[in-house]
Amino acid sequence: MSAAPPLLEAVDLSFRYDAETVLDRVSFALSRGEVLALLGPSGCGKTTLLNLIAGFNLPGSGRLTLEGAPIAGPGSDRAVVFQGGALFDWLTARANVEFALSCRGVAKAERRRASDRLLALVGLADVADRFPYEMSGGMRQRVGVARVLAAEPRVMLMDEPFAAVDVQTRETLQEEVLRINAATRCAIVFVTHDIEEAVFVADRVLVLSRGGGGVAAEFRVDLPAPRWNALNRLRPEFLRLREEIYLTMKDGLRPAAESRHAAA
Amino acid sequence: MRPRDRDAAYWLVALASPAALVLLWDALSRFGLVDPLLLPPPGAIAAALRDVIVDGYAGVGVLTHMGVSLYRVAAAFLAAVVVGVTIGLMRGVHSKVDAAFLIPFEVVRPIPPLAFISLFILWFGIGEVSKILIIFYSAMLIVALNAQAGVAACPQDKIRAARSLGASRWQAFWRVILPAALPQTMVGLRVALATALSILVAAELLGGDRGLGFVISDASTFFKTNDVFVGIILIGAIGFLADRGLAWLGRRYVHWEGRS
């Protein structure tokens, strides 16, 4: 059986910024419908890796392909949800979503219908005509998700999307991402520094080491469906995996100088 | 001071203070403490204003004087907006364009525009051209600088968001960078307009027989201090209305500013 290329594949991917190695020979593959979490402390290169996938930067060496084709620049097949939302302040929620539709050349009448459907999907049907400054942080992130879905990406890239919202809203949004993943089968690369978030949303967690060391460890998450069930957070296997990742990150990822300092 | 702290007492003081100033002014001239030839009483200025509105000044109607001044400043300002915004946006977007303009702009920027006015008169004569060009020059520099700063203020995330949603570079420019640059550009327009009006008066002081600057300069030559004040009031009224107009446009079209 000749295997089709993985949806997204990185082989020995390296990236340097000035003289500093930010990513060192990172390899991974993402299959269709999968949710992959990139987990690590700040400075580990997880956002850099996301920016490479998005095409905002090009890799120094190594290979990065989407369905076998090298990534050469930004494109709607890899639309990004940003930490701050990066909404267009001058456009309403609806117009933000329709921006993505018009970039795809969707006709005007159809845009209205599609934006109605997408805003309803993220629970914003009632506030479609509000501007970003009239919305809470959680609502803005929902618009960001709806806007990305309007681009109909092959992979949705999420860069610490819920880091700036309160805990309860964050958990609700994580559950909604999983529902959307189940409904659309759109694969997701989810960057986070929060272990619990990574375990809850991802099918697989890649732990990146601090200081550009590349992938330190990989964990497969095996939790019962539906994955958006909030009670999953209380299951023993969830807690066990969380602890295991925590210990891995605590032991293995700290630069030598800092761990000596902590021990003193 | 936050707007919601502005209660009735605030506005009472705000209105009482200018009223007190006018009363003081009136008392100074009424009791002979200042020469009315140097500082006429408010009533005399009001009467002179009425006379100028009814009879005109130096045989020319007040609307003509105002119209000539408005035409000069409007023509120069609109040209400055078109050219300045274009240069500013292009400098903001394109590093080569920025490099091309960098040194010429930085060399002339610290020179007060009025320093060039004699040169402009030598080159373009005493008529409309030198007046409009000097106003255009001073306003354009300000507009260009602010439009460029507006582009620089556009967060990279928003441009990247647009590109990752499938926008071309061209679409990202028109639909993201341009609106993001609008708030700072509007600030530039207001500053440039105030500068344009002051350059206008200075340019009109130097020659011609029309315009509010001419009224001020001619009246002062003949010690008609009342009419000097009339000219000042009329130019001030134009400045105030134009600035309010731009502020209104700003609130209408840059509604998100300071709220995001």
XYZ file of C-alpha atoms in Angstrom:
524
model
C 0.000 0.000 0.000
C 1.606 3.261 -1.053
C 1.024 5.682 1.799
C -0.203 9.179 0.963
C 2.119 11.871 2.397
C 1.138 13.050 5.883
C -0.963 16.206 6.043
C 1.930 18.139 7.530
C 5.465 16.883 7.851
C 8.648 18.369 9.287
C 11.960 16.616 8.731
C 15.116 17.844 10.498
C 13.754 21.340 10.610
C 16.204 23.957 11.913
C 15.909 27.686 12.290
C 18.462 30.229 13.427
C 17.803 33.789 14.446
C 21.016 35.776 14.071
C 23.604 33.447 15.596
C 21.165 31.738 17.933
C 19.705 28.340 17.165
C 15.979 28.567 17.868
C 15.003 25.187 16.443
C 17.375 22.261 16.071
C 16.446 19.349 13.783
C 12.765 19.099 14.671
C 10.855 16.279 13.032
C 7.197 15.378 13.341
C 4.192 14.504 11.251
C 0.564 15.495 11.572
C -2.264 13.411 10.173
C -5.668 14.547 8.998
C -8.019 15.573 11.769
C -5.320 15.312 14.427
C -4.720 17.853 17.186
C -1.036 18.334 17.956
C 0.084 20.435 20.922
C 3.481 22.147 20.892
C 4.314 22.541 24.551
C 7.264 24.254 26.154
C 8.475 27.146 28.262
C 8.819 30.567 26.681
C 11.901 30.728 24.495
C 11.693 27.083 23.459
C 10.885 27.985 19.865
C 7.281 26.769 19.793
C 5.979 30.002 18.282
C 8.900 30.022 15.860
C 7.878 26.557 14.753
C 4.286 27.725 14.295
C 5.505 30.719 12.271
C 7.429 28.349 9.990
C 4.315 26.242 9.447
C 2.300 29.408 8.789
C 4.950 30.468 6.259
C 5.748 33.761 8.004
C 9.376 32.610 8.162
C 11.203 30.065 6.035
C 13.284 27.279 7.619
C 17.074 27.555 7.632
C 17.433 23.887 6.829
C 15.289 20.796 6.773
C 12.013 20.104 5.045
C 8.522 21.311 5.887
C 5.698 20.149 3.674
C 1.922 20.341 3.534
C 0.508 17.322 1.684
C 3.937 16.780 0.174
C 4.388 20.327 -1.116
C 7.014 22.576 0.528
C 5.664 25.551 2.467
C 6.846 28.706 0.719
C 4.789 31.473 2.337
C 1.599 32.281 4.224
C -1.662 30.857 2.904
C -5.241 30.181 3.874
C -4.604 26.414 3.998
C -2.742 27.171 7.279
C -4.752 30.019 8.831
C -3.650 31.259 12.262
C -5.554 32.124 15.454
C -3.337 34.630 17.313
C -2.902 35.062 21.046
C -4.276 38.591 21.058
C -6.890 37.747 18.425
C -5.311 40.100 15.879
C -8.829 41.057 14.856
C -9.317 43.978 12.506
C -10.518 46.693 14.909
C -12.263 48.643 12.174
C -14.487 45.717 11.174
C -17.429 44.125 12.988
C -17.269 40.472 14.039
C -19.173 39.570 10.894
C -16.925 41.665 8.651
C -13.851 40.045 10.222
C -15.221 36.634 9.238
C -16.272 37.864 5.792
C -12.746 39.208 5.237
C -11.535 35.612 5.037
C -14.471 34.650 2.809
C -13.834 37.485 0.361
C -10.135 36.546 0.186
C -11.339 33.150 -1.028
C -13.528 34.819 -3.616
C -16.849 33.789 -2.058
C -19.719 35.770 -3.615
C -21.286 38.503 -1.523
C -24.668 36.855 -0.938
C -23.006 33.593 0.038
C -20.606 35.418 2.404
C -23.503 36.609 4.529
C -24.890 33.089 4.853
C -21.491 31.584 5.628
C -20.621 34.214 8.243
C -24.010 33.665 9.932
C -23.305 29.936 10.095
C -19.717 30.341 11.393
C -20.603 32.936 14.009
C -23.411 30.664 15.225
C -20.914 27.787 15.390
C -18.724 29.748 17.845
C -21.752 31.038 19.761
C -21.637 34.633 18.555
C -24.818 34.839 16.470
C -26.203 37.609 18.712
C -23.182 39.895 18.583
C -22.309 39.631 14.891
C -22.516 43.382 14.403
C -20.306 44.364 17.335
C -16.838 45.765 16.879
C -13.889 44.033 18.596
C -13.649 46.822 21.205
C -17.239 46.056 22.196
C -16.429 42.420 22.980
C -14.745 40.534 25.822
C -11.407 38.784 25.344
C -13.141 35.406 25.072
C -15.561 36.674 22.436
C -12.695 38.144 20.437
C -10.923 34.774 20.402
C -14.149 33.152 19.182
C -14.234 35.628 16.296
C -10.608 34.698 15.614
C -11.591 31.028 15.405
C -14.635 31.724 13.208
C -12.491 33.866 10.916
C -9.952 31.064 10.525
C -12.685 28.491 9.849
C -13.986 30.796 7.103
C -10.636 30.357 5.368
C -11.322 26.576 5.282
C -7.746 25.674 6.229
C -6.219 22.207 5.995
C -4.589 22.915 9.361
C -5.740 25.448 11.911
C -2.724 27.001 13.663
C -3.366 28.311 17.178
C -0.687 30.393 18.913
C -1.438 30.406 22.664
C -4.961 31.410 21.686
C -6.461 31.369 25.179
C -3.509 32.596 27.251
C -5.101 35.985 27.798
C -8.629 34.937 28.847
C -9.855 33.928 32.304
C -9.696 30.295 33.394
C -13.384 29.468 33.067
C -13.664 31.010 29.609
C -10.452 29.256 28.619
C -11.851 25.850 29.543
C -15.062 26.513 27.638
C -13.077 27.613 24.603
C -10.887 24.498 24.765
C -14.024 22.349 24.757
C -15.393 24.284 21.790
C -12.176 23.817 19.837
C -12.559 20.058 20.303
C -16.192 20.161 19.179
C -15.160 22.127 16.091
C -12.340 19.669 15.454
C -14.834 16.809 15.651
C -17.375 18.577 13.449
C -14.993 19.811 10.736
C -12.178 17.218 11.031
C -9.815 20.168 10.551
C -6.371 19.325 11.953
C -4.970 21.692 14.580
C -1.489 22.659 15.720
C -1.940 24.186 19.158
C 0.909 26.125 20.790
C 0.716 26.461 24.572
C 2.871 26.661 27.681
C 0.070 25.168 29.819
C 0.457 21.417 30.390
C -3.193 20.897 31.336
C -4.349 22.714 28.213
C -2.036 20.632 26.017
C -3.268 17.336 27.496
C -6.919 18.348 27.290
C -6.963 19.497 23.663
C -4.325 17.358 21.969
C -4.158 13.856 20.553
C -0.390 14.177 20.768
C 1.859 16.512 22.763
C 5.351 17.492 21.565
C 7.453 18.914 24.372
C 10.110 21.310 23.084
C 13.191 21.878 25.183
C 14.234 25.274 26.389
C 16.897 27.086 24.410
C 16.332 25.639 20.967
C 17.077 21.979 21.654
C 14.234 20.703 19.503
C 11.734 18.018 20.481
C 12.529 16.723 23.987
C 9.685 14.241 24.331
C 6.456 13.144 22.717
C 3.308 11.966 24.505
C 0.230 10.323 23.081
C -2.976 11.325 24.823
C -5.502 8.529 25.193
C -8.714 9.846 26.666
C -12.247 8.598 26.036
C -14.472 10.307 23.493
C -16.053 12.768 23.381
C -12.853 14.600 24.015
C -14.659 17.824 24.916
C -16.123 16.208 28.011
C -14.947 18.515 30.821
C -14.842 15.546 33.219
C -11.857 14.207 31.283
C -9.853 16.716 33.291
C -10.531 14.661 36.417
C -9.720 11.209 35.054
C -6.734 9.395 36.587
C -5.027 8.930 33.189
C -5.343 12.678 32.539
C -3.778 13.513 35.893
C -1.081 10.877 35.450
C -0.087 12.200 32.027
C -0.078 15.738 33.311
C 2.264 14.739 36.108
C 4.525 12.792 33.769
C 4.878 15.751 31.419
C 5.431 18.078 34.348
C 8.281 15.932 35.676
C 9.821 15.622 32.205
C 9.802 19.366 31.752
C 11.107 20.027 35.268
C 13.991 17.568 35.030
C 15.076 17.602 31.490
C 14.443 21.038 30.126
C 16.084 23.351 32.557
C 19.455 24.778 31.505
C 22.238 23.590 33.822
C 22.992 27.018 35.282
C 19.431 27.561 36.395
C 18.981 24.159 38.021
C 22.165 24.656 40.027
C 20.811 27.967 41.159
C 17.518 26.379 42.150
C 19.294 23.656 44.098
C 21.454 26.106 46.028
C -9.190 64.607 33.804
C -11.697 61.965 32.818
C -14.776 63.204 30.967
C -17.160 61.801 33.580
C -15.583 64.033 36.235
C -16.815 67.074 34.307
C -19.882 68.024 36.315
C -21.842 71.317 36.422
C -19.233 72.994 38.669
C -16.517 72.102 36.142
C -18.380 73.820 33.329
C -19.231 76.799 35.539
C -15.512 77.435 36.132
C -14.722 76.698 32.485
C -17.156 79.441 31.370
C -16.468 81.875 34.204
C -12.735 82.060 33.476
C -12.970 83.532 29.935
C -15.806 85.824 31.081
C -13.546 87.147 33.848
C -10.720 87.691 31.361
C -12.967 89.727 29.054
C -14.220 91.786 32.030
C -10.638 92.450 33.139
C -9.691 93.432 29.613
C -12.689 95.781 29.411
C -11.807 97.334 32.805
C -8.191 97.905 31.746
C -9.217 100.053 28.789
C -12.282 101.613 30.495
C -10.156 103.003 33.361
C -7.419 104.172 31.000
C -4.821 101.708 32.253
C -3.797 100.754 28.699
C -3.719 102.802 25.516
C -6.837 101.792 23.474
C -4.716 102.204 20.354
C -2.646 99.210 21.548
C -5.416 97.227 23.215
C -8.903 98.358 22.199
C -11.812 97.431 24.510
C -13.808 94.298 23.590
C -16.836 96.403 22.629
C -14.840 98.391 20.067
C -13.548 95.176 18.523
C -17.087 93.795 18.318
C -18.213 96.973 16.559
C -15.270 96.779 14.150
C -16.104 93.142 13.450
C -19.659 94.106 12.578
C -18.411 96.940 10.309
C -16.010 94.653 8.484
C -18.722 92.037 8.009
C -21.145 94.643 6.643
C -18.790 96.912 4.659
C -15.744 94.733 4.006
C -12.134 95.846 4.441
C -10.073 98.042 2.098
C -12.920 98.029 -0.419
C -13.105 94.250 -0.541
C -15.960 92.217 1.017
C -15.224 90.093 4.065
C -16.318 86.951 2.241
C -13.761 87.657 -0.477
C -10.978 88.062 2.094
C -12.028 84.848 3.815
C -12.611 83.048 0.529
C -9.146 83.949 -0.785
C -7.515 82.727 2.441
C -9.637 79.584 2.485
C -8.841 78.852 -1.143
C -5.100 79.134 -0.524
C -5.124 76.975 2.557
C -7.587 74.418 1.148
C -5.739 73.978 -2.162
C -2.387 73.621 -0.393
C -3.766 71.376 2.360
C -5.607 68.984 0.012
C -2.515 68.646 -2.178
C -0.440 68.081 0.965
C -2.819 65.329 2.096
C -2.685 63.515 -1.243
C 1.088 63.781 -1.665
C 1.944 63.416 2.029
C -0.232 60.361 2.634
C 1.112 58.703 -0.509
C 4.749 59.331 0.423
C 4.177 58.398 4.066
C 2.408 55.128 3.268
C 4.997 54.153 0.671
C 7.844 54.937 3.064
C 6.107 52.890 5.716
C 5.597 49.876 3.472
C 8.734 49.880 1.327
C 12.196 50.155 2.852
C 13.739 51.305 -0.454
C 11.250 54.164 -0.727
C 11.945 54.998 2.908
C 15.670 55.084 2.199
C 15.170 57.338 -0.824
C 13.291 59.964 1.180
C 15.173 59.590 4.465
C 18.008 62.095 4.114
C 16.242 64.801 2.078
C 13.327 64.803 4.559
C 15.542 64.734 7.631
C 17.663 67.596 6.289
C 14.737 69.945 5.626
C 12.533 68.861 8.543
C 14.247 70.872 11.325
C 14.287 74.026 9.159
C 11.244 76.212 9.956
C 9.263 76.409 6.680
C 9.078 80.204 6.937
C 12.845 80.326 6.509
C 12.192 79.323 2.885
C 9.573 81.947 2.173
C 11.920 84.597 0.745
C 13.380 81.958 -1.524
C 9.916 80.890 -2.671
C 9.021 84.515 -3.453
C 12.231 84.862 -5.452
C 11.481 81.693 -7.384
C 7.721 81.903 -7.819
C 6.917 85.598 -7.368
C 4.753 87.307 -4.784
C 1.455 85.842 -6.103
C -0.587 82.768 -5.339
C 2.010 80.177 -6.343
C 4.608 80.934 -3.669
C 1.924 81.232 -0.954
C 0.284 77.925 -1.827
C 3.594 76.143 -2.286
C 4.986 77.187 1.090
C 1.779 76.049 2.834
C 1.812 72.810 0.851
C 5.448 72.173 1.737
C 5.035 72.637 5.475
C 1.781 70.627 5.717
C 3.014 67.822 3.462
C 6.041 67.063 5.654
C 3.805 66.665 8.707
C 1.215 64.536 6.901
C 3.888 62.239 5.431
C 5.612 61.769 8.776
C 2.389 60.817 10.547
C 1.146 58.512 7.794
C 4.461 56.666 7.972
C 4.223 56.445 11.762
C 0.689 55.081 11.305
C 1.973 52.253 9.104
C 4.711 51.504 11.635
C 2.041 51.308 14.354
C 0.156 48.543 12.524
C 0.760 45.372 14.583
C 2.596 42.679 12.666
C 0.044 40.109 13.870
C -2.735 41.841 11.949
C -0.775 41.816 8.685
C 0.149 38.179 9.266
C -3.467 37.352 10.096
C -4.577 38.845 6.789
C -1.924 36.978 4.825
C -2.700 33.685 6.553
C -6.401 34.168 5.781
C -5.446 34.244 2.124
C -5.081 37.995 1.472
C -2.521 38.982 -1.159
C 0.107 41.582 -0.223
C -1.972 44.119 -2.115
C -5.170 43.182 -0.226
C -3.280 43.259 3.082
C -2.133 46.793 2.269
C -5.535 48.192 1.315
C -7.646 46.335 3.831
C -5.348 46.123 6.864
C -2.298 48.416 6.768
C -4.227 51.399 5.427
C -7.045 51.333 8.018
C -4.541 50.577 10.785
C -2.576 53.692 9.774
C -5.691 55.861 9.759
C -5.726 57.029 13.429
C -2.170 58.388 13.334
C -2.780 59.835 9.858
C -5.804 61.743 11.177
C -3.659 63.174 13.993
C -1.200 64.297 11.315
C -3.984 66.006 9.355
C -5.043 68.043 12.376
C -1.503 69.141 13.199
C -0.831 69.890 9.523
C -4.002 71.973 9.266
C -3.013 74.142 12.238
C 0.440 74.601 10.715
C -1.067 75.394 7.311
C -3.163 78.195 8.825
C -0.214 79.779 10.596
C 1.922 79.604 7.453
C -1.018 81.093 5.532
C -1.111 84.185 7.739
C 2.657 84.600 7.552
C 2.613 84.238 3.758
C -0.223 86.752 3.415
C 1.572 89.262 5.654
C 4.295 89.452 3.036
C 2.265 90.770 0.173
C -0.948 90.886 -1.816
C -4.143 92.845 -1.294
C -6.559 90.051 -0.323
C -6.853 87.575 2.484
C -7.078 87.664 6.266
C -3.300 87.883 6.672
C -3.406 90.971 4.463
C -6.182 92.451 6.654
C -4.050 91.947 9.771
C -0.881 93.334 8.214
C -2.591 96.299 6.477
C -4.570 97.260 9.600
C -1.452 97.195 11.724
C 0.426 99.407 9.247
C -2.288 102.048 9.652
C -2.666 101.509 13.416
C -6.239 100.233 13.006
C -5.783 97.918 15.960
C -9.525 97.082 16.024
C -9.235 95.610 12.550
C -6.078 93.701 13.481
C -8.215 91.943 16.087
C -10.996 91.396 13.522
C -8.524 89.619 11.230
C -7.278 87.517 14.127
C -10.805 86.556 15.165
C -11.796 85.562 11.632
C -8.704 83.408 11.062
C -9.248 81.873 14.501
C -12.848 81.045 13.593
C -11.702 79.326 10.393
C -9.090 77.357 12.322
C -11.576 76.336 14.990
C -14.242 75.199 12.519
C -11.743 73.320 10.363
C -10.247 71.531 13.363
C -13.704 70.604 14.699
C -14.565 69.314 11.237
C -11.487 67.089 11.133
C -12.141 65.904 14.691
C -15.683 64.974 13.676
C -14.398 63.085 10.628
C -11.949 61.305 12.916
C -14.643 60.199 15.352
C -16.870 59.100 12.486
C -14.297 57.101 10.504
C -11.731 56.122 13.141
C -14.309 55.002 15.703
C -12.076 52.257 17.110
C -9.246 54.567 18.119
C -8.315 54.351 21.799
C -10.941 51.652 22.343
C -9.147 48.530 21.215
